[in-house]
Every structure is written in structure tokens, then in C-alpha cells.
Amino acid sequence: MSLEGRVAVVTGASRGIGRAIAEVLAQRGADVVCGDRLEEQARTTAAEIAAATGRRASGCLVDVADAQSAKGFIECALENFRRVDILVNNAGITRDNLILRISEEDWDVVIDVNLKGAFNCCKAVVRPMMKQRYGRIVNITSVVGLSGNAGQANYAASKAGLIGLTKSLAKELGSRNITVNAIAPGFVTTALTENLPQELKDGAIKATPLGRFGAPQDIANAVAFFASDEASFITGQVLSVDGGMVMQ
């Protein structure tokens, strides 16, 4: 699955799943633009990826919840590499709580980053993709967006909304040779999940038929497939990369 000659932009690329995605896309031959709210970390990540893979990479500041910042992020990629072939909407946050305790602020910020953020980046990138009549958009949703989860009404709503956005844009943009798909990760070993209570981690493993957490590279490999020419006739799909958890 070569991505030679392609340019990929990845949000939330400085750590965890986002960094793994940027690394795998570069390993497959793409030049990458790493976006993050922490500009120094984005630039450091890009420099490390470039050194490790020999591909061109740059880091750009982006607050995906802000439309102008998202637009500036895509413009940064176009200035550096002249085109954008692949957009991966990975940036996301959680503010978990029971519905009676979720504040309006915690509801709004999760929706703004996870759902509106993807909308902002899609809107910014669609015009150049339409002009070149080629594009791959991959949205990182969650098994929680498919099944729901107690204590995560805001997060689940944002991730379910991403699925609706994915399917709608797939229908809207297909005639311009732009595919739009989503990956729904289950529990993945990252800095965030490392800090979960052991009881919760044990329960998640028990609910996963493969009996383990996934690795960030598992998600990245699925993204690379959707971004490749081998997936050129696939659009509007949600691929669960969750060890079978969504079946439970």
C-alpha cells in the first residue's frame, strides 16, 4: 500500500494514535503535516518523523475547534507541499461524567473539538481536493459512537455525529473522487488509557474477544489502508478496529 507522492495532514498528531498515524503514513511514502494545539510538539514530532523515514514532514499549530485555525492549518500544508491528498481527523478530547453532572461547558467543548473540529478541517480541505479531483478523508470515531457508554454522553454523541458526517460527505463528494471513511477504535494503549483504573482496564479486556488492548499502530494501519489506492472503491464506511468489542 504505497502512498508515494501523497501529502497527508493529521490532527492531534503529537502523541498516541495521531502520532502513530503520521508515522505509518510517512513509512508508506507520504509527506506529512502534523497538526496540534501545541506547536512546538507538532514541530518536534514532524522533525522526528522526517529523520526516521526520510520523508518531508512539517508541524503546524491548529485548534480544530476554531474555523480560522483549521483553515490556516490546511493553508500551511498547501504552502509547504502544494497539495493535500489525505486528511485524518484524529484530534479529540474527553470530559466524562454522568448526565446529571455534565456541565454545559464540558458538553460544548467535547462537541466543538471532536465533531465541529472535523467539520472545520473537512470544509477547509474540500475545495483543494475537489480541484485536484482526488482526496482521502479518514475520521477517527470510536466504538462508543456505535454502542454508547454510560458516563460518556458527550463523547459518544460527538463520535456518533462523526459517523453521520462521514456518510453524508461520502455521498456529497464521491463524484469528485474523494472518499470519506471512518475508523472506530476500541481500547488502545496510550497515555490516556494507561491511567485508567485497573478494574476498568480488566473489564475492557474481558469485553474484547481478542483479550487485549490494541496498539496505536493497529489504528494507523487501518488508516493507511483507507488512504491507499487499494481502497479506492470504498467510501462511507465505518471500520471497527476494536478486537471484536463492538459485537458485545
Coordinates of C-alpha atoms in Angstrom, one line a residue:
M1 CA 0.0 0.0 0.0
S2 CA 2.3 2.7 -1.2
L3 CA 1.5 6.3 -0.5
E4 CA 4.4 7.6 -2.6
G5 CA 3.8 11.1 -3.8
R6 CA 0.8 11.8 -1.5
V7 CA 0.6 14.5 1.1
A8 CA -1.2 13.7 4.4
V9 CA -2.4 16.0 7.2
V10 CA -3.1 14.6 10.6
T11 CA -4.7 16.4 13.5
G12 CA -3.7 15.6 17.1
A13 CA -0.5 14.2 15.7
S14 CA 1.9 14.8 18.5
R15 CA 1.2 11.7 20.6
G16 CA -0.7 8.5 20.9
I17 CA -2.9 7.3 17.9
G18 CA -2.3 10.6 16.0
R19 CA 1.5 10.2 16.1
A20 CA 1.3 6.6 15.1
I21 CA -0.9 7.5 12.1
A22 CA 1.6 10.2 11.0
E23 CA 4.5 7.8 11.3
V24 CA 2.8 4.9 9.4
L25 CA 1.7 7.2 6.6
A26 CA 5.3 8.5 6.3
Q27 CA 6.6 5.0 6.3
R28 CA 4.3 4.2 3.4
G29 CA 5.8 7.1 1.4
A30 CA 3.6 10.1 2.2
D31 CA 4.8 13.5 3.1
V32 CA 3.1 14.5 6.3
V33 CA 1.9 17.6 8.1
C34 CA 1.4 17.2 11.9
G35 CA -1.1 19.4 13.5
D36 CA -1.5 20.0 17.2
R37 CA -2.6 22.7 19.6
L38 CA 1.0 22.6 21.0
E39 CA 3.0 24.0 18.1
E40 CA 6.4 23.1 19.5
Q41 CA 5.4 19.4 20.0
A42 CA 4.0 19.3 16.4
R43 CA 7.3 20.6 15.0
T44 CA 9.3 18.2 17.1
T45 CA 7.1 15.2 16.1
A46 CA 7.5 16.2 12.4
A47 CA 11.2 16.5 12.7
E48 CA 11.5 13.1 14.3
I49 CA 9.3 11.5 11.6
A50 CA 11.3 13.1 8.9
A51 CA 14.6 11.8 10.4
A52 CA 13.2 8.3 10.9
T53 CA 11.5 7.9 7.5
G54 CA 13.3 10.2 5.1
R55 CA 10.0 11.8 4.1
R56 CA 9.3 15.5 4.2
A57 CA 7.3 16.5 7.3
S58 CA 6.2 19.7 8.9
G59 CA 4.5 20.7 12.1
C60 CA 1.7 23.3 12.3
L61 CA -0.3 24.9 15.0
V62 CA -4.0 24.1 14.9
D63 CA -7.0 24.4 17.2
V64 CA -9.5 22.4 15.2
A65 CA -12.5 23.8 17.1
D66 CA -11.7 27.2 15.6
A67 CA -12.7 27.5 11.9
Q68 CA -10.0 30.1 11.1
S69 CA -7.3 28.0 12.8
A70 CA -8.4 24.9 10.8
K71 CA -8.3 26.9 7.6
G72 CA -4.9 28.1 8.5
F73 CA -3.7 24.6 9.1
I74 CA -4.7 23.4 5.6
E75 CA -3.2 26.6 4.1
C76 CA 0.1 25.7 6.0
A77 CA 0.1 22.3 4.3
L78 CA -0.6 23.8 0.9
E79 CA 2.2 26.3 1.3
N80 CA 4.7 23.6 2.3
F81 CA 3.6 20.9 -0.1
R82 CA 1.3 22.4 -2.8
R83 CA -1.4 19.8 -2.3
V84 CA -3.3 17.8 0.3
D85 CA -4.3 14.3 -0.6
I86 CA -5.2 12.8 2.8
L87 CA -6.9 14.3 5.8
V88 CA -7.0 12.4 9.0
N89 CA -9.3 13.9 11.6
N90 CA -7.9 12.4 14.8
A91 CA -7.9 15.3 17.3
G92 CA -10.3 14.6 20.2
I93 CA -10.9 15.1 23.9
T94 CA -13.0 13.6 26.7
R95 CA -14.8 15.2 29.6
D96 CA -16.5 12.2 31.1
N97 CA -19.3 12.4 33.6
L98 CA -22.8 11.1 34.3
I99 CA -25.5 13.1 32.5
L100 CA -26.7 14.8 35.8
R101 CA -23.1 16.1 36.4
I102 CA -22.0 17.0 32.8
S103 CA -21.7 20.8 32.7
E104 CA -22.8 22.7 29.6
E105 CA -19.2 23.8 29.2
D106 CA -18.0 20.1 29.2
W107 CA -20.7 19.2 26.7
D108 CA -19.8 22.1 24.4
V109 CA -16.0 21.6 24.4
V110 CA -16.2 17.9 23.5
I111 CA -18.7 18.6 20.7
D112 CA -16.6 21.5 19.5
V113 CA -13.3 19.6 19.3
N114 CA -14.4 16.1 18.3
L115 CA -17.2 16.9 15.9
K116 CA -17.1 20.6 14.9
G117 CA -13.3 20.2 14.6
A118 CA -13.6 17.5 12.0
F119 CA -16.2 19.6 10.2
N120 CA -13.9 22.6 10.2
C121 CA -11.0 20.7 8.7
C122 CA -13.2 18.9 6.1
K123 CA -14.6 22.2 5.0
A124 CA -11.1 23.7 4.7
V125 CA -9.7 20.8 2.7
V126 CA -12.6 20.0 0.4
R127 CA -12.0 22.8 -2.2
P128 CA -8.4 21.9 -3.0
M129 CA -9.3 18.2 -3.1
M130 CA -12.2 18.9 -5.5
K131 CA -9.9 20.9 -7.7
Q132 CA -7.4 18.1 -7.9
R133 CA -10.2 15.6 -8.2
Y134 CA -8.6 13.3 -5.6
G135 CA -8.9 13.0 -1.9
R136 CA -9.0 10.6 1.1
I137 CA -10.7 11.7 4.3
V138 CA -10.5 9.4 7.3
N139 CA -12.3 10.3 10.5
I140 CA -11.3 8.7 13.8
T141 CA -14.6 7.9 15.7
S142 CA -15.0 5.3 18.4
V143 CA -16.8 2.1 19.3
V144 CA -18.6 4.4 21.8
G145 CA -20.1 6.2 18.9
L146 CA -21.6 2.9 17.7
S147 CA -22.7 1.4 21.1
G148 CA -22.8 4.3 23.5
N149 CA -21.3 4.2 27.0
A150 CA -22.6 5.3 30.4
G151 CA -20.8 8.4 31.7
Q152 CA -19.8 9.5 28.2
A153 CA -22.9 11.0 26.7
N154 CA -21.0 14.0 25.3
Y155 CA -18.2 11.9 23.9
A156 CA -20.5 9.3 22.4
A157 CA -22.7 11.9 20.8
S158 CA -19.6 13.6 19.2
K159 CA -18.3 10.3 17.9
A160 CA -21.8 9.2 16.6
G161 CA -22.0 12.6 14.9
L162 CA -18.7 11.9 13.2
I163 CA -20.3 8.8 11.7
G164 CA -23.1 10.8 10.3
L165 CA -20.7 13.4 8.9
T166 CA -18.6 10.6 7.3
K167 CA -21.6 9.1 5.5
S168 CA -23.0 12.4 4.4
L169 CA -19.7 13.7 3.0
A170 CA -19.1 10.4 1.2
K171 CA -22.3 10.9 -0.7
E172 CA -21.6 14.5 -1.3
L173 CA -18.0 14.2 -2.5
G174 CA -17.9 10.8 -4.3
S175 CA -18.4 12.3 -7.7
R176 CA -15.1 14.2 -7.3
N177 CA -13.1 11.1 -6.5
I178 CA -13.0 11.9 -2.8
T179 CA -13.6 9.0 -0.4
V180 CA -14.7 9.6 3.2
N181 CA -14.4 6.7 5.7
A182 CA -14.1 6.3 9.5
I183 CA -12.2 4.1 11.9
A184 CA -13.8 3.2 15.2
P185 CA -11.1 2.2 17.7
G186 CA -11.8 0.2 20.8
F187 CA -9.5 0.4 23.8
V188 CA -6.0 1.3 22.6
T189 CA -2.8 1.5 24.8
T190 CA -2.0 5.2 25.0
A191 CA -1.0 7.6 27.8
L192 CA -4.7 8.2 28.4
T193 CA -5.7 4.6 28.9
E194 CA -2.6 3.8 30.9
N195 CA -4.0 6.0 33.7
L196 CA -7.4 4.2 33.8
P197 CA -8.3 2.3 37.0
Q198 CA -7.1 -1.3 36.7
E199 CA -10.7 -2.6 37.3
L200 CA -11.9 -0.7 34.3
K201 CA -9.0 -2.0 32.1
D202 CA -9.7 -5.5 33.2
G203 CA -13.4 -5.1 32.3
A204 CA -12.5 -3.7 28.9
I205 CA -10.2 -6.7 28.2
K206 CA -12.9 -9.1 29.3
A207 CA -15.3 -7.5 26.9
T208 CA -12.9 -7.8 24.0
P209 CA -12.9 -11.2 22.2
L210 CA -9.2 -10.9 21.3
G211 CA -8.5 -10.4 25.0
R212 CA -6.2 -7.4 24.9
F213 CA -5.9 -3.7 24.2
G214 CA -5.0 -2.6 20.7
A215 CA -1.8 -0.7 19.8
P216 CA -1.8 2.8 18.1
Q217 CA -0.2 1.1 15.1
D218 CA -3.4 -1.1 14.7
I219 CA -5.4 2.1 14.1
A220 CA -2.7 3.6 11.9
N221 CA -2.5 0.6 9.6
A222 CA -6.3 0.8 9.1
V223 CA -6.0 4.5 8.2
A224 CA -3.2 3.7 5.8
F225 CA -5.5 1.2 4.0
F226 CA -8.3 3.7 3.7
A227 CA -5.8 6.3 2.4
S228 CA -4.4 4.0 -0.3
D229 CA -5.4 3.3 -3.8
E230 CA -6.4 -0.2 -2.7
A231 CA -9.4 1.4 -1.0
S232 CA -10.4 3.5 -4.0
F233 CA -13.9 1.9 -4.2
I234 CA -14.6 2.1 -0.5
T235 CA -16.4 5.1 0.9
G236 CA -18.9 5.9 3.6
Q237 CA -17.8 3.0 5.7
V238 CA -17.0 2.6 9.4
L239 CA -14.3 0.1 10.2
S240 CA -14.2 -1.1 13.9
V241 CA -10.7 -1.8 15.0
D242 CA -11.5 -3.0 18.4
G243 CA -10.6 -6.6 18.9
G244 CA -14.3 -7.5 18.4
M245 CA -15.6 -5.3 21.3
V246 CA -18.4 -3.8 19.2
M247 CA -20.0 -7.2 19.0
Q248 CA -20.5 -7.4 22.7

